[in-house]
mmCIF file of C-alpha atoms in Angstrom:
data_model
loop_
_atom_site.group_PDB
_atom_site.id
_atom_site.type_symbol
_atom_site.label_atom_id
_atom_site.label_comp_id
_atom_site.label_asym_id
_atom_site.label_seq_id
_atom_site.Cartn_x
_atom_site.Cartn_y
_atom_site.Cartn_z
ATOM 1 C CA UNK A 1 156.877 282.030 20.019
ATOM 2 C CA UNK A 2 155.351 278.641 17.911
ATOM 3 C CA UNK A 3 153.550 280.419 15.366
ATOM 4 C CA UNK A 4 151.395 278.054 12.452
ATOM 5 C CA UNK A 5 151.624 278.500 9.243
ATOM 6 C CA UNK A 6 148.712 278.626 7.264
ATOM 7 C CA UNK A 7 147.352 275.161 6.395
ATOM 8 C CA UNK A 8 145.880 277.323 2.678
ATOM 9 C CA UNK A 9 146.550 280.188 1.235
ATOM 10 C CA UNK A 10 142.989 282.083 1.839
ATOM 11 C CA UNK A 11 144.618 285.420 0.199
ATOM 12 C CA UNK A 12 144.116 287.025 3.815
ATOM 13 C CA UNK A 13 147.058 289.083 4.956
ATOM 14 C CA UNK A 14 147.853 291.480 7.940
ATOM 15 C CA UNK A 15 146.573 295.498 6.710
ATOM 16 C CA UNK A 16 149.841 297.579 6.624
ATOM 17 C CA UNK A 17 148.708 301.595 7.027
ATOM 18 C CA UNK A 18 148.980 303.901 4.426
ATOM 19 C CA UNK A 19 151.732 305.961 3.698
ATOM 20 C CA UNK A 20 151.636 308.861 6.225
ATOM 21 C CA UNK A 21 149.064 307.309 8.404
ATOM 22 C CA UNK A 22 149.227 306.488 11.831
ATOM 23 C CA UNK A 23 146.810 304.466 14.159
ATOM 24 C CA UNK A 24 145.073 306.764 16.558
ATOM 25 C CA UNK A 25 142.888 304.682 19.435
ATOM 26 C CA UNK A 26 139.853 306.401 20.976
ATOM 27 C CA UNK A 27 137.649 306.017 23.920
ATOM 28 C CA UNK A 28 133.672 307.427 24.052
ATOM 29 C CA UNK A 29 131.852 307.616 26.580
ATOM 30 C CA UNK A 30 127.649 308.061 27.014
ATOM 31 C CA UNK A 31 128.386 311.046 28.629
ATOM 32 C CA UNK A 32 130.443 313.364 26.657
ATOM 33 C CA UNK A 33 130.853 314.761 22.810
ATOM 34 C CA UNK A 34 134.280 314.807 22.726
ATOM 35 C CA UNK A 35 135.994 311.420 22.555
ATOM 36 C CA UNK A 36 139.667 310.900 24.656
ATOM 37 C CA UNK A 37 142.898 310.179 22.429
ATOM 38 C CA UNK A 38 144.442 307.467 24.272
ATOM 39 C CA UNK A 39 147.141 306.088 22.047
ATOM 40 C CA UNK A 40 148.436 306.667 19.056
ATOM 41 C CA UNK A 41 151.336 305.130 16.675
ATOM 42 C CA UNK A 42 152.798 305.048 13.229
ATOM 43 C CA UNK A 43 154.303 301.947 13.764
ATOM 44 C CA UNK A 44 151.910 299.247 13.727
ATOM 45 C CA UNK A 45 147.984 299.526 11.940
ATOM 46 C CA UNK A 46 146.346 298.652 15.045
ATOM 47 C CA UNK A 47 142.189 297.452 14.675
ATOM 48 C CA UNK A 48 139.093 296.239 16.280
ATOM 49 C CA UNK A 49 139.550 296.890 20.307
ATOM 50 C CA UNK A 50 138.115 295.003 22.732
ATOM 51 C CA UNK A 51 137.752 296.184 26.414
ATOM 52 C CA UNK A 52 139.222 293.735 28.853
ATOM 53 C CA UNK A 53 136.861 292.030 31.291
ATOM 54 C CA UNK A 54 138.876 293.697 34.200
ATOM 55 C CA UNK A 55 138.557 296.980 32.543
ATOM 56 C CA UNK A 56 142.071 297.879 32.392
ATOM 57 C CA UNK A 57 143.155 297.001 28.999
ATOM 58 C CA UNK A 58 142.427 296.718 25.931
ATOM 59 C CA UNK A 59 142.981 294.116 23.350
ATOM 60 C CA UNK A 60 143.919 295.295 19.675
ATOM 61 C CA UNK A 61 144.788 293.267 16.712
ATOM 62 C CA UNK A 62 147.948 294.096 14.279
ATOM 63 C CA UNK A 63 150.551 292.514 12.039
ATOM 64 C CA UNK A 64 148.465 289.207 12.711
ATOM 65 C CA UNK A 65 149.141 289.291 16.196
ATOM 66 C CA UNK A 66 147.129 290.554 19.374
ATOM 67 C CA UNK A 67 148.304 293.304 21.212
ATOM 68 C CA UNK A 68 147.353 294.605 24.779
ATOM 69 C CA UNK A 69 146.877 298.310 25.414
ATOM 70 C CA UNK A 70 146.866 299.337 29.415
ATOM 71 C CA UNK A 71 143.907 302.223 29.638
ATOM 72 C CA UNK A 72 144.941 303.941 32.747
ATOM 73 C CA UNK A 73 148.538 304.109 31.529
ATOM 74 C CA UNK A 74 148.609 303.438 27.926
ATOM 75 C CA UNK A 75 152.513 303.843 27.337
ATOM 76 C CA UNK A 76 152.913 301.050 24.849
ATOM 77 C CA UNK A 77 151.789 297.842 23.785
ATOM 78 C CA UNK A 78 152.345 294.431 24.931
ATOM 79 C CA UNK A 79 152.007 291.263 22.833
ATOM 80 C CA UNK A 80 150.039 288.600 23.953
ATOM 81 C CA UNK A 81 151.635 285.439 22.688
ATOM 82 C CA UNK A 82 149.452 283.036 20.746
ATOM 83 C CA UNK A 83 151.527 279.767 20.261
ATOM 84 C CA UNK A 84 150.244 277.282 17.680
ATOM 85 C CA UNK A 85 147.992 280.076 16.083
ATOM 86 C CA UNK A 86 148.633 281.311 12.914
ATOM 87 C CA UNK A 87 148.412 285.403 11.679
ATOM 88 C CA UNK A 88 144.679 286.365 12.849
ATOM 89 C CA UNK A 89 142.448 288.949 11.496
ATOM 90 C CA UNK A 90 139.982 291.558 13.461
ATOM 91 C CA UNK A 91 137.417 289.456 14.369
ATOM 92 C CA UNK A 92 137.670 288.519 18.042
ATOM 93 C CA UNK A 93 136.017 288.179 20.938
ATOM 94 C CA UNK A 94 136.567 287.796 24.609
ATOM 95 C CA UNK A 95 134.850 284.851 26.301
ATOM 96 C CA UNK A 96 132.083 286.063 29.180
ATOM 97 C CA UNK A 97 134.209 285.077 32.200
ATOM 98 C CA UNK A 98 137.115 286.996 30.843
ATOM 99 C CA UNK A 99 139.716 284.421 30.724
ATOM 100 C CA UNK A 100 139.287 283.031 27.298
ATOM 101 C CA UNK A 101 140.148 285.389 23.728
ATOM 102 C CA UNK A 102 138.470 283.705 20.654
ATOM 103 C CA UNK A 103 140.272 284.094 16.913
ATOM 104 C CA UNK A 104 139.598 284.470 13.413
ATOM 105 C CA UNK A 105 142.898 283.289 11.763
ATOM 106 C CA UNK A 106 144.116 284.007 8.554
ATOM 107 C CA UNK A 107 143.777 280.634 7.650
ATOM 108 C CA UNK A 108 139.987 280.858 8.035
ATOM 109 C CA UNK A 109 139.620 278.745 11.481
ATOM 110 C CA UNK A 110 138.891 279.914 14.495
ATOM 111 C CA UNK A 111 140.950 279.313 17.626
ATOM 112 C CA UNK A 112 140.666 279.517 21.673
ATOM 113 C CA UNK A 113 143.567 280.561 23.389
ATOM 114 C CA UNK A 114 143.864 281.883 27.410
ATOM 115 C CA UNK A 115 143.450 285.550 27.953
ATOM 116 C CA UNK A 116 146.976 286.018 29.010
ATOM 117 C CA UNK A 117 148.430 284.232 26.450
ATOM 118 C CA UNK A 118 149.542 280.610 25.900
ATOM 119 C CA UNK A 119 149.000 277.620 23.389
ATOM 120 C CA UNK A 120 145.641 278.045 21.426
ATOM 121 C CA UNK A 121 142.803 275.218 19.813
ATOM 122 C CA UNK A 122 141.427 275.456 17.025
ATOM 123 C CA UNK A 123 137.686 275.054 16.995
ATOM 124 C CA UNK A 124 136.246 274.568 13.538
ATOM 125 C CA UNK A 125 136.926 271.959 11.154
ATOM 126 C CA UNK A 126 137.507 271.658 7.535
ATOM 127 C CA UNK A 127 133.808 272.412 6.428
ATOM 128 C CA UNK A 128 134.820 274.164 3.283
ATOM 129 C CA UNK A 129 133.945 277.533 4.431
ATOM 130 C CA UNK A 130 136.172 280.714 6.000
ATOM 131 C CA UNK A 131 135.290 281.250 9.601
ATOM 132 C CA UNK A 132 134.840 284.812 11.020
ATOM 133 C CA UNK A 133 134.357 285.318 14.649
ATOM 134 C CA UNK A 134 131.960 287.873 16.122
ATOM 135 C CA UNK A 135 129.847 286.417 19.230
ATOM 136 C CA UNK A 136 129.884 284.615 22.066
ATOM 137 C CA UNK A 137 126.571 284.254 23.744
ATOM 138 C CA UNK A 138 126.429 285.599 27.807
ATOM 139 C CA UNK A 139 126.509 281.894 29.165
ATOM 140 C CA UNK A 140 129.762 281.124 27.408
ATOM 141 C CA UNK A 141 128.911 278.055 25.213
ATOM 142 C CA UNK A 142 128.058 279.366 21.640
ATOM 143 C CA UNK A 143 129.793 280.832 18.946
ATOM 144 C CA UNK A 144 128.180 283.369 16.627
ATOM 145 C CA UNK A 145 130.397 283.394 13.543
ATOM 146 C CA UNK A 146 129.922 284.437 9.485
ATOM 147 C CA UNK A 147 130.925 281.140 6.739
ATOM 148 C CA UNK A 148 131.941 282.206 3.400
ATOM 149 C CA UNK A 149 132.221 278.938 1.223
ATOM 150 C CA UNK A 150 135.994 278.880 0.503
ATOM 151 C CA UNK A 151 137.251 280.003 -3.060
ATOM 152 C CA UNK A 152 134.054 281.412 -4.169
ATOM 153 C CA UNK A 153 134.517 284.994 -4.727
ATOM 154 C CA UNK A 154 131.627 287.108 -4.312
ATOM 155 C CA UNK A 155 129.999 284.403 -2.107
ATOM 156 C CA UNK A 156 127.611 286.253 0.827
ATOM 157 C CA UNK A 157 128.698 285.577 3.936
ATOM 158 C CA UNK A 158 126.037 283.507 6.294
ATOM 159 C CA UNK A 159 125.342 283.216 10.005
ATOM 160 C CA UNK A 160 126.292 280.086 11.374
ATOM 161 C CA UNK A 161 126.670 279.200 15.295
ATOM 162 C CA UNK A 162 129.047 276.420 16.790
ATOM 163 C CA UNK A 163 129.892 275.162 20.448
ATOM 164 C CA UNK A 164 132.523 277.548 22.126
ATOM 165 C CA UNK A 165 134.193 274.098 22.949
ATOM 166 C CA UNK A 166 134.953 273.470 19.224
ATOM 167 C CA UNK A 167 132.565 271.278 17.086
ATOM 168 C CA UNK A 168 131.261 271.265 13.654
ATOM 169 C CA UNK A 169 128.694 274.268 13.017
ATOM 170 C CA UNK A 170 125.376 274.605 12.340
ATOM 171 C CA UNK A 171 124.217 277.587 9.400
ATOM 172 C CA UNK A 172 121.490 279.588 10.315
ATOM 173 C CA UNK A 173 119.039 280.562 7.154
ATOM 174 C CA UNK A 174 118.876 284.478 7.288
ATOM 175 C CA UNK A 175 117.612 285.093 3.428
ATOM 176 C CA UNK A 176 119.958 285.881 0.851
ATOM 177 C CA UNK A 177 121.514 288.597 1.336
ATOM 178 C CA UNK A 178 125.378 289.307 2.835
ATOM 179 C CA UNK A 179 125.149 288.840 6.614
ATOM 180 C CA UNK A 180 128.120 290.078 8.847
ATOM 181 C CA UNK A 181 128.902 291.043 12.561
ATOM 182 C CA UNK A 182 126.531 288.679 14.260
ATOM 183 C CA UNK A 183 126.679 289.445 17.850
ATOM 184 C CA UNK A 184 124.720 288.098 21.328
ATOM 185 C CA UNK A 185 122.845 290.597 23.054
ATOM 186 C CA UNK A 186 123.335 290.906 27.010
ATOM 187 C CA UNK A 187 120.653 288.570 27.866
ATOM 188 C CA UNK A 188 121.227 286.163 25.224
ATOM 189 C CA UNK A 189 117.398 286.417 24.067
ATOM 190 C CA UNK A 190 119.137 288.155 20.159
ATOM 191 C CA UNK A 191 121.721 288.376 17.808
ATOM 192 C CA UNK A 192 122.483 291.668 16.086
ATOM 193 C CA UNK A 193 124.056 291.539 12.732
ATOM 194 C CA UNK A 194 124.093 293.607 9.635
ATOM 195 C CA UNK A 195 122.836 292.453 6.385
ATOM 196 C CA UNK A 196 121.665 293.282 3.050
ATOM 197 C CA UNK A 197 118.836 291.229 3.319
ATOM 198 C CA UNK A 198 116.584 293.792 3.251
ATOM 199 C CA UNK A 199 117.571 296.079 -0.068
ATOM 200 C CA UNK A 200 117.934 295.557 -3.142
ATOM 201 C CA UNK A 201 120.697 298.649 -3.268
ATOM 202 C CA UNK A 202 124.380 297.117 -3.614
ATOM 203 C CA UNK A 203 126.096 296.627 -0.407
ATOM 204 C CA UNK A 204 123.390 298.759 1.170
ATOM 205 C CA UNK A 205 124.233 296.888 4.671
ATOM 206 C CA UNK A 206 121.548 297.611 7.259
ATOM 207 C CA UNK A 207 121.359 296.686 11.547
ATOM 208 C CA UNK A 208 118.506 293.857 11.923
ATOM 209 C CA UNK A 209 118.466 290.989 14.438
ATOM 210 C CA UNK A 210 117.207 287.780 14.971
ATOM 211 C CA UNK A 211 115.767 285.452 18.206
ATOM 212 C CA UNK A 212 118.645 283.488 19.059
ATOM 213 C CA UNK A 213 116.796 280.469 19.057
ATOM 214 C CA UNK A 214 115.953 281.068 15.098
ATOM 215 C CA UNK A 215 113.118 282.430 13.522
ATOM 216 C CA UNK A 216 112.600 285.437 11.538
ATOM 217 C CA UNK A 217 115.522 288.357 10.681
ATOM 218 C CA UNK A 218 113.721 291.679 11.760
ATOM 219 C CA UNK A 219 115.119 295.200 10.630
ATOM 220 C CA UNK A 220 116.211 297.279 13.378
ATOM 221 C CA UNK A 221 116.669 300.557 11.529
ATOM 222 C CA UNK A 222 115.581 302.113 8.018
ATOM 223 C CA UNK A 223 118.916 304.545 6.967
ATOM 224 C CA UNK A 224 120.683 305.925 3.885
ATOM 225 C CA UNK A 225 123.490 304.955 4.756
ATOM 226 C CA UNK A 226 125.520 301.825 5.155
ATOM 227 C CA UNK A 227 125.587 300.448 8.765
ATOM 228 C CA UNK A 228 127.869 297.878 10.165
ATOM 229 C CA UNK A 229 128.913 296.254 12.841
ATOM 230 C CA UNK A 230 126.092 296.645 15.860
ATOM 231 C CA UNK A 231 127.064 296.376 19.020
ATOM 232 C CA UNK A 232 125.459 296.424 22.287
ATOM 233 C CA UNK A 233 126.593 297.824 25.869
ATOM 234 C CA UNK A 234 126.694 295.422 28.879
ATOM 235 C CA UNK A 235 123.502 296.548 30.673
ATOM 236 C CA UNK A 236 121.504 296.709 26.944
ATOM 237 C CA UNK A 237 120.613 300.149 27.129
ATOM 238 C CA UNK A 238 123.136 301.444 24.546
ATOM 239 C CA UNK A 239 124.888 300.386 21.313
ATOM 240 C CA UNK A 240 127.302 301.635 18.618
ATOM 241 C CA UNK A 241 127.640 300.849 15.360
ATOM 242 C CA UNK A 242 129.484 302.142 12.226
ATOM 243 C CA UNK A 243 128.097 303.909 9.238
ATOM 244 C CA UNK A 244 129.576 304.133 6.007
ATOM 245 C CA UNK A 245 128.731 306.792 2.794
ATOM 246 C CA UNK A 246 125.760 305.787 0.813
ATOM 247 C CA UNK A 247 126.479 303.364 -1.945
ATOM 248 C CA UNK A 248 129.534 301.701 -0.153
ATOM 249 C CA UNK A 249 130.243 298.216 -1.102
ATOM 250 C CA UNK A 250 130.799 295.667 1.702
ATOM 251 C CA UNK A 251 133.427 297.377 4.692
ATOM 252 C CA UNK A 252 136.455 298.870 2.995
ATOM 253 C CA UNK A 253 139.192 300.810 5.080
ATOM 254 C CA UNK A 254 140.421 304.118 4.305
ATOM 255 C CA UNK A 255 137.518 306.456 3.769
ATOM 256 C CA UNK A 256 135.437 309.130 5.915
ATOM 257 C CA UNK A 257 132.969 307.163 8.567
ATOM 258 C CA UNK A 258 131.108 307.770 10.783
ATOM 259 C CA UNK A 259 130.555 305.733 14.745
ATOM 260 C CA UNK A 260 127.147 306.294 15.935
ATOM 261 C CA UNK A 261 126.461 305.792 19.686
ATOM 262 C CA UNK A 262 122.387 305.305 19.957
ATOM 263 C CA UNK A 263 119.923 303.562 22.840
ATOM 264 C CA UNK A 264 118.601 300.569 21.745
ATOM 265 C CA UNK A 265 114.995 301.872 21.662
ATOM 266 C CA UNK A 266 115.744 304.762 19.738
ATOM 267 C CA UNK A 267 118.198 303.785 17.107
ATOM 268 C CA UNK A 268 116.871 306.563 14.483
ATOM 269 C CA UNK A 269 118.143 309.122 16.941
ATOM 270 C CA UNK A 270 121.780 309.148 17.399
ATOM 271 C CA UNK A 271 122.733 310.058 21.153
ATOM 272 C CA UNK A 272 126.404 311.066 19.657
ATOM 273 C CA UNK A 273 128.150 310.750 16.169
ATOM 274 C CA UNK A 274 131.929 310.558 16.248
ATOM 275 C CA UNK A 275 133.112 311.271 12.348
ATOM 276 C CA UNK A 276 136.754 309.735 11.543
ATOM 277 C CA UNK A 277 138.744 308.614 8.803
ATOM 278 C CA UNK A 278 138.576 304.474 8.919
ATOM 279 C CA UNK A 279 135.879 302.170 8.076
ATOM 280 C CA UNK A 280 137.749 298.289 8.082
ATOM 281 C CA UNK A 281 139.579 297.740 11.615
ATOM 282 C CA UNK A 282 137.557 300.819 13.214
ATOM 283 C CA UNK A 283 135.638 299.176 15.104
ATOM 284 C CA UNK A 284 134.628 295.034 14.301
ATOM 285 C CA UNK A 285 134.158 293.597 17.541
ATOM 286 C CA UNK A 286 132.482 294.869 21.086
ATOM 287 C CA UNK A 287 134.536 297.261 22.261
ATOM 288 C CA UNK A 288 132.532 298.379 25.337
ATOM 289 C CA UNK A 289 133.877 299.100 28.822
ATOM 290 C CA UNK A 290 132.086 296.182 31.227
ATOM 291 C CA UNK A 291 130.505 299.159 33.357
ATOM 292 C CA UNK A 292 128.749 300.144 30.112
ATOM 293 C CA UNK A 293 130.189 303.855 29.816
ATOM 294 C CA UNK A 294 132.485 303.664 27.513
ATOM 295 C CA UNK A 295 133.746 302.417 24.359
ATOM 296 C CA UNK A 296 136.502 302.310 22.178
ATOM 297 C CA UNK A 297 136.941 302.639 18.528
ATOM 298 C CA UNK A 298 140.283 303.478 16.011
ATOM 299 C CA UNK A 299 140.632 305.909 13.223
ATOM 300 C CA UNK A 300 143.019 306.324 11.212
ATOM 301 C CA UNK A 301 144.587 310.271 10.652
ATOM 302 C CA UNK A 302 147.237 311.620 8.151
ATOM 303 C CA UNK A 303 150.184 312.675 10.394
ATOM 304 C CA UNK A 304 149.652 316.376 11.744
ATOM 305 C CA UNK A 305 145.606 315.990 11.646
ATOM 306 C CA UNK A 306 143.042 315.195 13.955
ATOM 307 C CA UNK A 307 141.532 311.794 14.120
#
């Protein structure tokens, strides 16, 4: 397989698990507490699922590469090859038809490639910012990603949007504050982030969202904790996020979360919590089932313990 190297060294690398660890993939559904263990491994750090648009597979990230998980018989993994795309990170998305998987490289570009596998385009252009996919809105033709001006460290990360065919982007003002996981709601009308726009707490990342046409950020939910990574359930009626301990800075692996499944017009009252060990990786990206019942998430478990 062609595989790029990266055109600059960003510092991003593919996570290796921790001694002892293994990669344990989950599925939730709306209608039960107890989540189902569907595959498990202590050979690759597997992250960030998405559910195929079929709703057979799933699509997991590792070693820099993409991986493809069956769910109805989930006996092993099979790579899908990326040619001309260099290591990638968690961030992707599937486009709305199915048949399209957008990347976050390590090189900080972002690249289309066919669902199946095959040569990938890249999309963004040497702006002087990192690129880090999280959206696609329903009608297939916008991009919802986070810039981060190259070699600045500490610099917050900012919502910017782009044509799904590849084009220079356009930044969004959102305040000051870090803003991460922007994501399209089902009817295209929103998109969900989390940001830290609205504290004055370190880090203290909280779910707000915006009208996709601009306009105002709006808080979604008022918690103690640190909330990341919103995202909704095809018919809107449900979403899941991922809440880390109070006074957590940015999304760190490797710690005691916690993957909240709430309706979307009662977000202060969690329908289930699913505590694991995890936090980076767990869950990034949508990972919902396209019948809206399920999702999927990863943790993270010493070998011999529970997820």
């Amino acid at each position: 397989m062609d595989r790029t190297e990266d055109t600059e060294d960003t510092g991003m690398r593919p996570r290796t698990a921790e001694a002892g660890r293994r990669t344990a993939v989950w599925i939730a559904s709306v209608d039960s507490d107890e989540p189902q263990l569907l595959f498990e491994t202590a050979e690759l750090l597997l992250e960030a699922p998405n559910w195929s648009h079929d709703g057979r597979s799933l699509l997991l990230n590792g070693a820099g590469r993409l991986w493809r998980l069956d769910v109805e018989a989930p006996s092993g993994l099979a790579e899908i090859p990326l040619d001309g795309v260099p290591d990638i990170n968690n961030d992707h998305v599937l486009s709305p038809d199915g048949r399209t998987v957008y990347v976050s490289g390590m090189d900080g570009h972002l690249y289309a490639a066919p669902v199946a596998g095959g040569k990938g385009v890249r999309l963004t252009a040497d702006d002087g910012t990192l690129h880090f996919l999280h959206g696609v809105s329903p009608d297939g033709r916008t991009l919802a990603y986070v810039e981060i001006a190259r070699g600045a460290d500490g610099s917050p990360g900012r919502l910017a949007l782009m044509p799904a065919a590849g084009g220079p982007g356009k930044a969004v003002d959102t305040g000051e504050g870090h803003l991460d996981g922007p994501e399209y709601s089902p009817d295209g009308e929103w998109i969900y982030c989390n940001t830290e726009t609205f504290t004055e707490a370190p880090g203290h990342a909280q779910i707000a969202r915006l009208p996709a046409a601009g306009s105002v950020l709006r808080r979604v939910h008022t918690s103690d904790t640190v909330d990341w990574f919103p995202h909704l359930s095809p018919d809107g009626a449900h979403a899941a996020y991922v809440s880390f301990p109070p006074g957590t800075l940015g999304h760190p692996a490797n710690l005691d979360v916690t993957v909240r499944l709430v309706r979307t017009d009662a977000w202060a009252v969690p329908v289930r919590t699913f505590p694991l060990f995890g936090g980076q990786g767990t869950m990034n990206v949508n990972s919902w089932s396209p019948d809206s019942r399920r999702f999927a998430f990863v943790s993270y478990p010493l070998d011999g313990r529970a997820g």
